[in-house]
mmCIF file of C-alpha atoms and ligand atoms in Angstrom:
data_model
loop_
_atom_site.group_PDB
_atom_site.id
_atom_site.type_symbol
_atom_site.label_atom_id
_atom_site.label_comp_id
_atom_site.label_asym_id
_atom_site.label_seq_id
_atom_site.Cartn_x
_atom_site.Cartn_y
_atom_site.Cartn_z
ATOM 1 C CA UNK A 189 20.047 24.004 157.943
ATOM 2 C CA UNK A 190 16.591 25.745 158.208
ATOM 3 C CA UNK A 191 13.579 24.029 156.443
ATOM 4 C CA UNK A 192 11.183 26.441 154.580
ATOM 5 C CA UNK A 193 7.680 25.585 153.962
ATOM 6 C CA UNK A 194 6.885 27.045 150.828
ATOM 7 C CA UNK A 195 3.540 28.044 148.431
ATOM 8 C CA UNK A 196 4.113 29.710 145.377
ATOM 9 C CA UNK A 197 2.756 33.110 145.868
ATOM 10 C CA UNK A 198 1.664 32.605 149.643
ATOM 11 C CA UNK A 199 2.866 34.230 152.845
ATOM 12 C CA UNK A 200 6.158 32.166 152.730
ATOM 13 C CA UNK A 201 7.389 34.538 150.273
ATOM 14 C CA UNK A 202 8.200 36.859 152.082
ATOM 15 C CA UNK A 203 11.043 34.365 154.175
ATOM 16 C CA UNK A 204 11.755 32.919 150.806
ATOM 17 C CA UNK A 205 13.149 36.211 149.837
ATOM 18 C CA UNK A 206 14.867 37.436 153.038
ATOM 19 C CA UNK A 207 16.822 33.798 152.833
ATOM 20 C CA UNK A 208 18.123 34.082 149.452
ATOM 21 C CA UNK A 209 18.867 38.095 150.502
ATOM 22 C CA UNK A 210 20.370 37.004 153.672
ATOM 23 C CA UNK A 211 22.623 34.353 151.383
ATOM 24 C CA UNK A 212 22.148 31.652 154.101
ATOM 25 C CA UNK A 213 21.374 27.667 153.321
ATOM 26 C CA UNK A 214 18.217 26.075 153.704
ATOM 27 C CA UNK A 215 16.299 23.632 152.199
ATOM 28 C CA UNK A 216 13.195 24.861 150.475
ATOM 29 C CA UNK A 217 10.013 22.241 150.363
ATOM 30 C CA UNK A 218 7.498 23.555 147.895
ATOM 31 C CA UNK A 219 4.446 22.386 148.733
ATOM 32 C CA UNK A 220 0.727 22.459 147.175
ATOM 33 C CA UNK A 221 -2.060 24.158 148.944
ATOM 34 C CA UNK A 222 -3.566 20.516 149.187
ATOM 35 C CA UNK A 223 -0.613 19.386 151.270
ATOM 36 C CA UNK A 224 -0.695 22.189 153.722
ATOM 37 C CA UNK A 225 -4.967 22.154 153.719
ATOM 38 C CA UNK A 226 -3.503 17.782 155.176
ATOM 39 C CA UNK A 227 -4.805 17.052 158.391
ATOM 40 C CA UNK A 228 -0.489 15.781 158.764
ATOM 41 C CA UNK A 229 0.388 19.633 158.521
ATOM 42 C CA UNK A 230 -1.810 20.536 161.362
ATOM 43 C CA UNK A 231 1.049 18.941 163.638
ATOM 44 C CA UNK A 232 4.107 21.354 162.175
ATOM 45 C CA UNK A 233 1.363 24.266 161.535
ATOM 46 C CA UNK A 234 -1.119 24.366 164.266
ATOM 47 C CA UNK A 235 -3.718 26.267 162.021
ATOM 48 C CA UNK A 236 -2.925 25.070 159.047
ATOM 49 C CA UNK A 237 -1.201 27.977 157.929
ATOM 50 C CA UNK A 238 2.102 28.448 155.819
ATOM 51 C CA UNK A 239 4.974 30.077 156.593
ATOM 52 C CA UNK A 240 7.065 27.801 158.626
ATOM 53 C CA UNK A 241 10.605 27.885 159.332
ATOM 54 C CA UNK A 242 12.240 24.823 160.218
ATOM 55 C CA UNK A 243 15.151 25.049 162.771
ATOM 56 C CA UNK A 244 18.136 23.317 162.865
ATOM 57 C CA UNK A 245 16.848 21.590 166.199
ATOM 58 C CA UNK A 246 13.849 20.363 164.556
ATOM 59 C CA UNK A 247 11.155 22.780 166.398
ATOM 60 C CA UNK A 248 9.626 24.858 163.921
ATOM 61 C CA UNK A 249 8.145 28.805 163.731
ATOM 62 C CA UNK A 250 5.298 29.863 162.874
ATOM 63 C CA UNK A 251 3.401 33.464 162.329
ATOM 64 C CA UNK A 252 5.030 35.278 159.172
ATOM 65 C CA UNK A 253 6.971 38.438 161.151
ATOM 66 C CA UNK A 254 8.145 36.542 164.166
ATOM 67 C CA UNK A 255 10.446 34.627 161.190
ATOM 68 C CA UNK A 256 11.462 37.740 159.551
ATOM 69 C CA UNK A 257 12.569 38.927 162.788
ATOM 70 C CA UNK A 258 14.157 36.241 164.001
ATOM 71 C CA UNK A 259 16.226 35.599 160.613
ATOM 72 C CA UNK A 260 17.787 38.858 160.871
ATOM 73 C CA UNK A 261 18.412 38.778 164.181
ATOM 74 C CA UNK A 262 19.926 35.733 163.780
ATOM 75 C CA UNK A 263 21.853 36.586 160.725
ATOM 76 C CA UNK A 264 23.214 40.335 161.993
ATOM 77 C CA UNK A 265 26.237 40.799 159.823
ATOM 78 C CA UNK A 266 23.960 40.989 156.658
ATOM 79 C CA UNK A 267 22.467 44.116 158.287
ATOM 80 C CA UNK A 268 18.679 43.520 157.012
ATOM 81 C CA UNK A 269 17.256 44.969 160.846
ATOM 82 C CA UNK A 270 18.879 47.342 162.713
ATOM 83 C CA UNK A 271 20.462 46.169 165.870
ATOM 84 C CA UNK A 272 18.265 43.574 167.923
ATOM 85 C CA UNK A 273 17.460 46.319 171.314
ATOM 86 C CA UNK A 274 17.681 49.667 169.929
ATOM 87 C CA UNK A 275 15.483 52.423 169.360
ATOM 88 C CA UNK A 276 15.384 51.838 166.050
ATOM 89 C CA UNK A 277 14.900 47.849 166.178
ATOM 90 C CA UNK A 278 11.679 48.945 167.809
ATOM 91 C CA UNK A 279 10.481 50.681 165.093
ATOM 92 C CA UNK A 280 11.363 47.916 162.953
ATOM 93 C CA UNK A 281 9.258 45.481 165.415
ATOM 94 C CA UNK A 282 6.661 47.983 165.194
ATOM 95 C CA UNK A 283 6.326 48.686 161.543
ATOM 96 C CA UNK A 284 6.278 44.465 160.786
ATOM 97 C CA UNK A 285 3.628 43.954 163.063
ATOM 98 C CA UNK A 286 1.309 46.646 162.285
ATOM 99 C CA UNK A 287 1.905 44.865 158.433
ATOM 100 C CA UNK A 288 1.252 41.182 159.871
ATOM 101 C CA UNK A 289 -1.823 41.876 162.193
ATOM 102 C CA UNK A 290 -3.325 44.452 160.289
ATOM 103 C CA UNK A 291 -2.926 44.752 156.029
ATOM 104 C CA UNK A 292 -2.277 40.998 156.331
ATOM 105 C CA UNK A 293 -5.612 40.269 158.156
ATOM 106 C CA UNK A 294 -7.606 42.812 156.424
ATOM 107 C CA UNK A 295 -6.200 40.681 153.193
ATOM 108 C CA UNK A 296 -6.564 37.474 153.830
ATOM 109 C CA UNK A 297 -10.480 38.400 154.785
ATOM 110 C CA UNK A 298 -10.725 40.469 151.713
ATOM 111 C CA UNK A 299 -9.920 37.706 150.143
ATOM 112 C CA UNK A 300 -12.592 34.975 151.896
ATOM 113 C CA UNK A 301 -14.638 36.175 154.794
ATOM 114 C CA UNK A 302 -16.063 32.912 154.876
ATOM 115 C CA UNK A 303 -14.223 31.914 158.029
ATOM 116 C CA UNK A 304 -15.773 34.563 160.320
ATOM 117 C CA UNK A 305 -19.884 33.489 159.314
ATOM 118 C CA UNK A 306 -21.739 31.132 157.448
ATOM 119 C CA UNK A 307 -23.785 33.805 155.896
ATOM 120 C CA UNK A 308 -22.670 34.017 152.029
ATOM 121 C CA UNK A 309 -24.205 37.208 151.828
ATOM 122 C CA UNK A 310 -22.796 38.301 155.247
ATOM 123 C CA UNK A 311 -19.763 36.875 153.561
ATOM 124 C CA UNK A 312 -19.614 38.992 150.834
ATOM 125 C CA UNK A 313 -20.261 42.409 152.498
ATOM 126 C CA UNK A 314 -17.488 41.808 154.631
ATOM 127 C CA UNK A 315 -15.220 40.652 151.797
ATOM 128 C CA UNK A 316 -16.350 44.834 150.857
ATOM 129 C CA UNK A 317 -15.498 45.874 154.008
ATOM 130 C CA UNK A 318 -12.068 44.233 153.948
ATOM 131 C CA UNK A 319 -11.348 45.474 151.112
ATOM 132 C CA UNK A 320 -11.835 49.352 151.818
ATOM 133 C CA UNK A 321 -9.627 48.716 155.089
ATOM 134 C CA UNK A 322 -6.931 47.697 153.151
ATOM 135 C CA UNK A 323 -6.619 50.249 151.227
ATOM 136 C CA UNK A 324 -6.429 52.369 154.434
ATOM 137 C CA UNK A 325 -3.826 50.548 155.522
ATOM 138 C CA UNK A 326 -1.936 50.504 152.942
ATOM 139 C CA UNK A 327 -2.482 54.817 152.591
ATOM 140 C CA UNK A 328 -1.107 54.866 156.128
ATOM 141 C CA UNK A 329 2.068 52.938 154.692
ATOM 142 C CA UNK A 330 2.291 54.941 152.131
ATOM 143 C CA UNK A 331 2.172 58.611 153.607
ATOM 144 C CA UNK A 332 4.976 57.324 156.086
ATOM 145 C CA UNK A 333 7.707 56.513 153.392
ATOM 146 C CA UNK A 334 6.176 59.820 151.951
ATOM 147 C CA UNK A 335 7.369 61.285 155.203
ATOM 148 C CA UNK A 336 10.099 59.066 156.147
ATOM 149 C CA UNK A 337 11.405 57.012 153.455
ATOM 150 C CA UNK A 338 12.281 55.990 150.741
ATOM 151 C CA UNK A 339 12.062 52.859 153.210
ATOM 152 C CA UNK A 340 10.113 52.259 155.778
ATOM 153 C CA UNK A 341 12.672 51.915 158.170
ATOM 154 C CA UNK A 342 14.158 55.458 156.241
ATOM 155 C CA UNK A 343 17.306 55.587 154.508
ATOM 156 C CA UNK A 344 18.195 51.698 155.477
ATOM 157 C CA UNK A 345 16.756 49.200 153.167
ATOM 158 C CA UNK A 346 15.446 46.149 155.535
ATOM 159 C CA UNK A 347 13.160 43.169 155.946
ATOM 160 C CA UNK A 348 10.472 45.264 156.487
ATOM 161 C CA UNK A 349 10.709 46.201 152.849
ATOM 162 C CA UNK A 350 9.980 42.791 151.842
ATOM 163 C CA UNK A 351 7.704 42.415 153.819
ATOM 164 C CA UNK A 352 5.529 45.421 152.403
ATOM 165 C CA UNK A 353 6.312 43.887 149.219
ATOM 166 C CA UNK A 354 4.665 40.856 149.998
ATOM 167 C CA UNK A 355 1.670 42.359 150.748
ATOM 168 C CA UNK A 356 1.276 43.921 147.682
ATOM 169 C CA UNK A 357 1.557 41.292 145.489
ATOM 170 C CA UNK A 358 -1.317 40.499 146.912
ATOM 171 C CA UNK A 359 -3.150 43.841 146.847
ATOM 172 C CA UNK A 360 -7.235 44.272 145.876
ATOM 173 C CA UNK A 361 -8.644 45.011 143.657
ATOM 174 C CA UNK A 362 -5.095 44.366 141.643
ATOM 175 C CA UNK A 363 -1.563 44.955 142.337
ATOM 176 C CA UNK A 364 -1.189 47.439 139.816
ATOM 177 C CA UNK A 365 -3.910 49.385 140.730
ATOM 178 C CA UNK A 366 -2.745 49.545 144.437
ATOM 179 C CA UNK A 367 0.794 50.837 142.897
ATOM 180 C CA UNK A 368 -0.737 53.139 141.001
ATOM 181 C CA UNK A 369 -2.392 55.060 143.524
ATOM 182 C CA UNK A 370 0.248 54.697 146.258
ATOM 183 C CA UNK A 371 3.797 55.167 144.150
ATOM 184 C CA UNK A 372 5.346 55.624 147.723
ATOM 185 C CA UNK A 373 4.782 52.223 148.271
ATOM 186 C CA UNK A 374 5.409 51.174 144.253
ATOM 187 C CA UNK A 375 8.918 52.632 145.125
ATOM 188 C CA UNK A 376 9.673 50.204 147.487
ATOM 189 C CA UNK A 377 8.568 47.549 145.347
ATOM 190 C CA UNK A 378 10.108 48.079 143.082
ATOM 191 C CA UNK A 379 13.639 48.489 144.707
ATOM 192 C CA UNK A 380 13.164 45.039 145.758
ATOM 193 C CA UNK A 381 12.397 43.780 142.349
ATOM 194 C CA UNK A 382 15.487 45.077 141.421
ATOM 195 C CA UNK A 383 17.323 43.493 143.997
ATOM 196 C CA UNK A 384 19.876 40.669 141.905
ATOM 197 C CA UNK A 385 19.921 38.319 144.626
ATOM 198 C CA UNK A 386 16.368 38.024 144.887
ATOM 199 C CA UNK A 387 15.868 37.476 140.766
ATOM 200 C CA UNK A 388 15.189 33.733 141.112
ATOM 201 C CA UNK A 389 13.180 33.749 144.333
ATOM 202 C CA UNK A 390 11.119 36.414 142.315
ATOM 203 C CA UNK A 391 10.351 34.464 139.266
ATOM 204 C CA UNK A 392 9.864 31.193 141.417
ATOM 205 C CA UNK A 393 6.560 33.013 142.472
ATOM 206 C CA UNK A 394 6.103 34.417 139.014
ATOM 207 C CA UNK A 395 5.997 37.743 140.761
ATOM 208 C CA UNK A 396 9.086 39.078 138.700
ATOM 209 C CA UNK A 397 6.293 41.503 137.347
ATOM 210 C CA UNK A 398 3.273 43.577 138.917
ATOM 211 C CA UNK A 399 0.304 41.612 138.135
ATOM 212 C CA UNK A 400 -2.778 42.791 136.649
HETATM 213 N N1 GSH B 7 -0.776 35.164 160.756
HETATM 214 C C1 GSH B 7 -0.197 34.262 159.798
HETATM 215 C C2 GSH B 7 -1.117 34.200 158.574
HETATM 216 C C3 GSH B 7 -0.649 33.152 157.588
HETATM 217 C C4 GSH B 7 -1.664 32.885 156.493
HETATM 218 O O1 GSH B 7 -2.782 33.422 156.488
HETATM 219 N N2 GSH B 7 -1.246 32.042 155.542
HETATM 220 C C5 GSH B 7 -2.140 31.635 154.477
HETATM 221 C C6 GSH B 7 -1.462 31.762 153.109
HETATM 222 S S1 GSH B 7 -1.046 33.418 152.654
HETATM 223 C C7 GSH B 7 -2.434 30.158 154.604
HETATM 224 O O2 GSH B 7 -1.539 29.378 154.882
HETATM 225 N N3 GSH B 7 -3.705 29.754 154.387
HETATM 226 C C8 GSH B 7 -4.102 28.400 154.505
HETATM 227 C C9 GSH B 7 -5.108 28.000 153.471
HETATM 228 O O3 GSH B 7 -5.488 28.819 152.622
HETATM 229 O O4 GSH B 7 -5.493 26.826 153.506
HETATM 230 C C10 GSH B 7 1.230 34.715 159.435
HETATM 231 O O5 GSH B 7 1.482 35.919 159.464
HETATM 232 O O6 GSH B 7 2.079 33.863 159.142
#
């Protein structure tokens, strides 16, 4: 059985969700941000960071879209990624790791900038700076389900949805504010709000709701 490390509202939601859509067993750990911040985690999380999926041989993965990928590749009958090798599994590829590198980066250091200087002041300009690339990011999401939606992968509904959806929970300067501007992307979110098998997963992270 796979092993997710979880935080309630962290970047584990996102494989949280795509298990219980996928249906498949696993044992979920809920952990506390002082458990994963444990010099102990450092060994199944080089940097520290949460998601990890367990495997069933004991090895674990790391990096948020290299499990969403792998968990519908591995689980292809539940049709959450088109086919592992064609064109349009590319795209797919594509789409989740412009999400992972970029809007999740730009968010996480929108968030705390503190990481990249010891400057507070230096800190909190780039926490600006973050901020206003995110919400490019996020506009260049949102005029491609303009053009090619409703999903982002088009007419098929995917991980990659949940993935977006992720990211906006998380969204500066609220989440409400970045579905307000961008309904594009508030579509998507909420299609997988409204998703039954994802109604417990959802309220686990109190994210049943848009926030703010
Ligand atoms: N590139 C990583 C980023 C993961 C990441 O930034 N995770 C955050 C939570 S959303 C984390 O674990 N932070 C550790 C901490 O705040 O101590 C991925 O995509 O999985």
């Amino acid at each position: 059985m796979y092993k997710l490390y979880n935080v309630k509202r962290w970047g584990s939601m996102c494989a949280h969700l795509l298990l219980e859509d996928l249906g498949v067993p696993y044992q979920n750990i809920w952990m506390t941000p002082e458990q994963v911040r444990a010099p102990a985690f450092r060994e199944i999380s080089p940097l520290g960071y949460i998601p990890v999926l367990g495997l069933r041989d004991g090895r674990s993965v790391i990096e948020s879209s290299a499990i969403m990928a792998f968990l519908t590749n591995a689980h292809p009958d539940k049709e959450l990624a088109p086919p592992p090798g064609s064109d349009d599994y590319a795209i797919y590829l594509s789409v989740m790791a412009f999400m992972a590198v970029n809007i999740y980066g730009a968010i996480n250091l929108a968030y705390e900038a503190t990481e990249l200087t010891d400057s507070p002041a230096r800190a909190e300009a780039m926490k600006v700076k973050f901020t206003e690339r995110e919400a490019g990011l996020f506009g260049i999401i949102d005029r491609r389900l303009g053009k090619e939606g409703p999903n982002l992968l088009g007419e098929r509904f995917s991980a990659a949805d949940i993935y977006l959806f992720m990211l906006t929970v998380w969204a500066h300067p609220t989440e409400r504010a970045l579905l307000d501007r961008y309904t594009n992307i508030a579509r998507v979110a909420a299609d997988v709000r409204a998703r039954p098998r994802l109604k417990a997963a959802l309220e686990s992270h109190g994210v049943l709701e848009p926030a703010g």
